[in-house]
């Protein structure tokens, strides 16, 4: 439940907008770790979701890959 608490869909257009990605800092003791986060609120029902860590990083990498390989304007 701490890692994966729900399954939901997010529109690809939302994930392809770099403004929706946040870089956050987590401190534990004397160690700080940075991670990506993607807060999302479903327009269908107003539920709020929080994509973070490895999942958010993979989605950001997908965005960067698709942006770099885009054909046309």
Coordinates of N, CA, C and O in Angstrom, one line a residue:
X1 N 0.8 -1.2 0.0 CA 0.0 0.0 0.0 C 0.8 1.3 0.0 O 0.4 2.3 -0.5
X2 N 2.1 1.2 0.6 CA 2.9 2.4 0.5 C 3.4 2.7 -0.9 O 3.5 3.9 -1.3
X3 N 3.7 1.7 -1.6 CA 4.3 1.9 -3.0 C 3.2 2.1 -4.0 O 3.2 3.0 -4.8
X4 N 2.2 1.2 -4.0 CA 1.1 1.2 -5.0 C -0.2 1.1 -4.3 O -0.5 0.0 -3.8
X5 N -1.0 2.2 -4.2 CA -2.2 2.2 -3.5 C -3.4 2.2 -4.3 O -4.5 2.0 -3.9
X6 N -3.2 2.4 -5.7 CA -4.4 2.5 -6.5 C -3.9 2.3 -8.0 O -2.8 2.5 -8.3
X7 N -4.9 2.0 -8.8 CA -4.6 1.9 -10.3 C -5.6 2.9 -10.9 O -6.8 2.9 -10.6
X8 N -5.1 3.7 -11.8 CA -5.9 4.8 -12.5 C -5.3 5.1 -13.8 O -4.1 4.8 -14.1
X9 N -6.1 5.8 -14.6 CA -5.6 6.3 -15.9 C -5.3 7.8 -15.9 O -6.1 8.5 -15.2
X10 N -4.3 8.2 -16.6 CA -4.0 9.6 -16.8 C -3.9 9.9 -18.2 O -3.2 9.1 -19.0
X11 N -4.5 10.9 -18.8 CA -4.4 11.2 -20.2 C -2.9 11.4 -20.6 O -2.1 12.1 -19.9
X12 N -2.5 10.9 -21.8 CA -1.2 11.1 -22.3 C -0.8 12.5 -22.4 O 0.3 12.9 -22.1
X13 N -1.8 13.4 -22.8 CA -1.5 14.8 -23.0 C -1.0 15.4 -21.7 O -0.2 16.3 -21.7
X14 N -1.6 15.0 -20.6 CA -1.2 15.5 -19.3 C 0.2 15.1 -19.0 O 1.0 15.9 -18.5
X15 N 0.6 13.8 -19.3 CA 1.9 13.3 -19.0 C 3.0 13.9 -19.9 O 4.1 13.9 -19.6
X16 N 2.5 14.4 -21.1 CA 3.5 15.0 -22.0 C 3.7 16.5 -21.8 O 4.3 17.2 -22.6
X17 N 3.1 17.0 -20.7 CA 3.3 18.4 -20.4 C 4.4 18.5 -19.2 O 4.1 18.1 -18.1
X18 N 5.6 19.0 -19.5 CA 6.6 19.1 -18.5 C 6.3 19.9 -17.3 O 6.8 19.7 -16.2
X19 N 5.3 20.8 -17.4 CA 4.9 21.6 -16.3 C 4.2 20.8 -15.2 O 4.1 21.2 -14.0
X20 N 3.8 19.6 -15.5 CA 3.1 18.7 -14.5 C 4.1 17.9 -13.7 O 3.6 17.1 -12.8
X21 N 5.3 18.0 -14.0 CA 6.3 17.2 -13.2 C 7.0 18.1 -12.2 O 7.4 19.2 -12.5
X22 N 7.1 17.6 -11.0 CA 7.8 18.3 -9.9 C 9.0 17.6 -9.5 O 9.0 16.3 -9.5
X23 N 10.0 18.3 -9.1 CA 11.2 17.6 -8.5 C 11.1 17.9 -7.0 O 11.1 19.1 -6.6
X24 N 11.1 16.9 -6.2 CA 10.9 17.1 -4.7 C 12.1 16.5 -4.0 O 12.8 15.6 -4.5
X25 N 12.3 16.9 -2.8 CA 13.4 16.5 -1.9 C 12.9 15.8 -0.7 O 11.9 16.3 -0.1
X26 N 13.4 14.6 -0.4 CA 13.0 13.9 0.8 C 14.3 13.7 1.7 O 15.3 13.3 1.2
X27 N 14.1 14.1 2.9 CA 15.2 14.1 3.9 C 15.0 13.0 4.9 O 13.9 13.0 5.5
X28 N 16.0 12.2 5.1 CA 15.9 11.1 6.1 C 17.2 11.1 6.9 O 18.2 10.8 6.3
X29 N 17.1 11.6 8.1 CA 18.4 11.7 8.9 C 19.2 12.8 8.2 O 18.7 13.9 7.9
X30 N 20.4 12.5 7.9 CA 21.3 13.5 7.2 C 21.4 13.3 5.7 O 22.2 14.0 5.1
X31 N 20.6 12.4 5.2 CA 20.6 12.2 3.8 C 19.4 12.8 3.1 O 18.3 12.7 3.6
X32 N 19.7 13.4 1.9 CA 18.6 14.0 1.1 C 18.5 13.3 -0.2 O 19.6 13.0 -0.8
X33 N 17.3 12.9 -0.6 CA 17.1 12.3 -1.9 C 16.1 13.1 -2.7 O 15.1 13.5 -2.2
X34 N 16.4 13.2 -4.0 CA 15.5 13.9 -4.9 C 14.7 12.9 -5.7 O 15.2 11.8 -6.0
X35 N 13.5 13.2 -6.0 CA 12.6 12.3 -6.8 C 11.6 13.2 -7.5 O 11.3 14.3 -7.2
X36 N 11.1 12.6 -8.6 CA 10.0 13.2 -9.4 C 8.7 12.9 -8.8 O 8.5 11.8 -8.3
X37 N 7.7 13.8 -9.0 CA 6.4 13.6 -8.6 C 5.4 14.2 -9.6 O 5.8 15.2 -10.3
X38 N 4.3 13.6 -9.8 CA 3.3 14.1 -10.7 C 1.9 14.1 -10.0 O 1.3 13.0 -10.0
X39 N 1.5 15.2 -9.4 CA 0.2 15.2 -8.8 C -0.9 15.3 -9.9 O -0.7 16.0 -10.9
X40 N -1.9 14.6 -9.8 CA -3.0 14.5 -10.8 C -4.3 14.5 -10.1 O -4.6 13.7 -9.2
X41 N -5.2 15.3 -10.6 CA -6.6 15.3 -10.1 C -7.5 14.9 -11.3 O -7.5 15.6 -12.4
X42 N -8.3 13.9 -11.1 CA -9.1 13.4 -12.2 C -10.3 14.3 -12.4 O -11.1 14.7 -11.5
X43 N -10.5 14.8 -13.7 CA -11.6 15.7 -13.9 C -12.9 14.9 -13.9 O -14.0 15.6 -13.7
X44 N -12.9 13.6 -14.0 CA -14.1 12.8 -14.0 C -14.8 12.8 -12.6 O -16.0 12.9 -12.5
X45 N -13.9 12.7 -11.6 CA -14.5 12.5 -10.3 C -13.8 13.4 -9.2 O -14.2 13.2 -8.0
X46 N -12.8 14.1 -9.5 CA -12.2 15.0 -8.6 C -11.2 14.3 -7.7 O -10.6 14.9 -6.8
X47 N -11.0 13.0 -7.8 CA -10.0 12.3 -7.0 C -8.6 12.8 -7.3 O -8.3 13.1 -8.4
X48 N -7.8 12.8 -6.2 CA -6.4 13.2 -6.4 C -5.5 12.0 -6.3 O -5.7 11.2 -5.4
X49 N -4.5 12.0 -7.2 CA -3.6 11.0 -7.2 C -2.2 11.6 -7.1 O -2.0 12.7 -7.5
X50 N -1.2 10.8 -6.7 CA 0.2 11.2 -6.6 C 1.1 10.2 -7.2 O 1.3 9.1 -6.6
X51 N 1.6 10.4 -8.4 CA 2.6 9.5 -9.0 C 3.9 10.0 -8.6 O 4.3 11.2 -8.7
X52 N 4.8 9.1 -8.1 CA 6.1 9.5 -7.6 C 7.1 8.5 -7.8 O 6.8 7.4 -8.2
X53 N 8.4 8.8 -7.5 CA 9.5 7.9 -7.5 C 9.8 7.3 -8.9 O 9.8 8.0 -9.9
X54 N 10.0 6.0 -8.9 CA 10.4 5.3 -10.1 C 9.3 5.5 -11.2 O 9.7 5.7 -12.4
X55 N 8.1 5.4 -10.9 CA 7.0 5.5 -11.9 C 7.0 6.9 -12.5 O 7.0 7.0 -13.7
X56 N 7.1 7.9 -11.7 CA 7.2 9.3 -12.2 C 8.5 9.5 -13.1 O 8.4 10.2 -14.1
X57 N 9.6 8.9 -12.6 CA 10.8 9.1 -13.4 C 10.7 8.4 -14.8 O 11.1 8.9 -15.8
X58 N 10.1 7.2 -14.8 CA 9.9 6.5 -16.1 C 8.9 7.3 -17.0 O 9.2 7.3 -18.2
X59 N 7.9 7.8 -16.4 CA 7.0 8.6 -17.3 C 7.7 9.9 -17.8 O 7.5 10.3 -19.0
X60 N 8.5 10.5 -17.0 CA 9.3 11.7 -17.5 C 10.3 11.3 -18.6 O 10.4 12.0 -19.5
X61 N 10.9 10.1 -18.4 CA 11.8 9.6 -19.4 C 11.0 9.3 -20.7 O 11.5 9.6 -21.8
X62 N 9.8 8.8 -20.6 CA 9.0 8.5 -21.8 C 8.7 9.9 -22.5 O 8.8 10.0 -23.7
X63 N 8.3 10.9 -21.7 CA 8.1 12.2 -22.3 C 9.3 12.7 -23.0 O 9.2 13.2 -24.2
X64 N 10.5 12.6 -22.4 CA 11.7 13.1 -23.0 C 12.0 12.3 -24.3 O 12.4 12.9 -25.3
X65 N 11.8 11.0 -24.3 CA 12.1 10.2 -25.4 C 11.1 10.6 -26.6 O 11.6 10.8 -27.7
X66 N 9.9 10.7 -26.3 CA 8.9 11.0 -27.3 C 9.1 12.4 -27.9 O 9.0 12.7 -29.1
X67 N 9.5 13.3 -27.0 CA 9.8 14.7 -27.5 C 11.0 14.7 -28.4 O 11.0 15.4 -29.4
X68 N 12.0 14.0 -28.0 CA 13.3 13.9 -28.8 C 13.1 13.2 -30.2 O 13.8 13.6 -31.1
X69 N 12.2 12.3 -30.3 CA 12.0 11.5 -31.5 C 10.8 12.0 -32.3 O 10.5 11.4 -33.3
X70 N 10.2 13.1 -31.9 CA 9.0 13.6 -32.6 C 9.4 14.1 -34.0 O 10.4 14.7 -34.2
X71 N 8.5 13.7 -34.9 CA 8.7 14.0 -36.3 C 7.8 15.2 -36.6 O 6.6 15.2 -36.3
X72 N 8.4 16.2 -37.3 CA 7.5 17.3 -37.7 C 7.7 18.5 -36.7 O 8.4 18.4 -35.7
X73 N 6.9 19.5 -36.9 CA 7.0 20.7 -36.0 C 6.5 20.4 -34.6 O 5.7 19.6 -34.3

